[in-house]
């Protein structure tokens, strides 16, 4: 399982939080170079975290489009690790609820957390 962090310069606290909660490999795209819009997601990407304070609009839109095409959950957050922790907790709860709803034949499981 891979978690992709897009944006941000100093993401060690985000990496530490995700690695302790999810036990996943973490890849970081800073988004500072021109070619980041054209990159494809790493294999086995299960979650994309966009740090909004450090991402331009074109990169945010490109990541949003790629995640929606691939069906990968997308989390938007600011520089706060506590905000990310809260949103990751909500994803886990929502995934459990959606799994149960999908088993019963209900709605779409992919949600966006802003």
Phi, psi and omega in degrees: 000137180235139174246129181256126175254124181248125179095169178087146178259318182245097187244019182296324178292323176294317179299317180297316179299312183292319181293327178283327182276321190250345184052052185240159171283139185241131175241142183239127172251120180286328179081013183276339182263163183293324188284358184295331181295332186265356182288149175262158181293149175296157177297149178064027177288124182250344183204141175239127177248122179253120176269104192295331185294338187241015185240135176281167187294321182294320177292318179298318179293321179296317179294318179299317180294315180295320180293320181291324177294324183272348182075030182263132177299142184234130181240127175258134175209168177263205186283002187272125176290325179295324177296317178296318179301316179295317181291324176294324176297319179293326178296315180300317179294318181293320178298320178294317179297316182292324178299317179293319179293320179294326178295326179274359178087037183253214196287182181292139184268349185266117181235156178252140181244116181252000000 
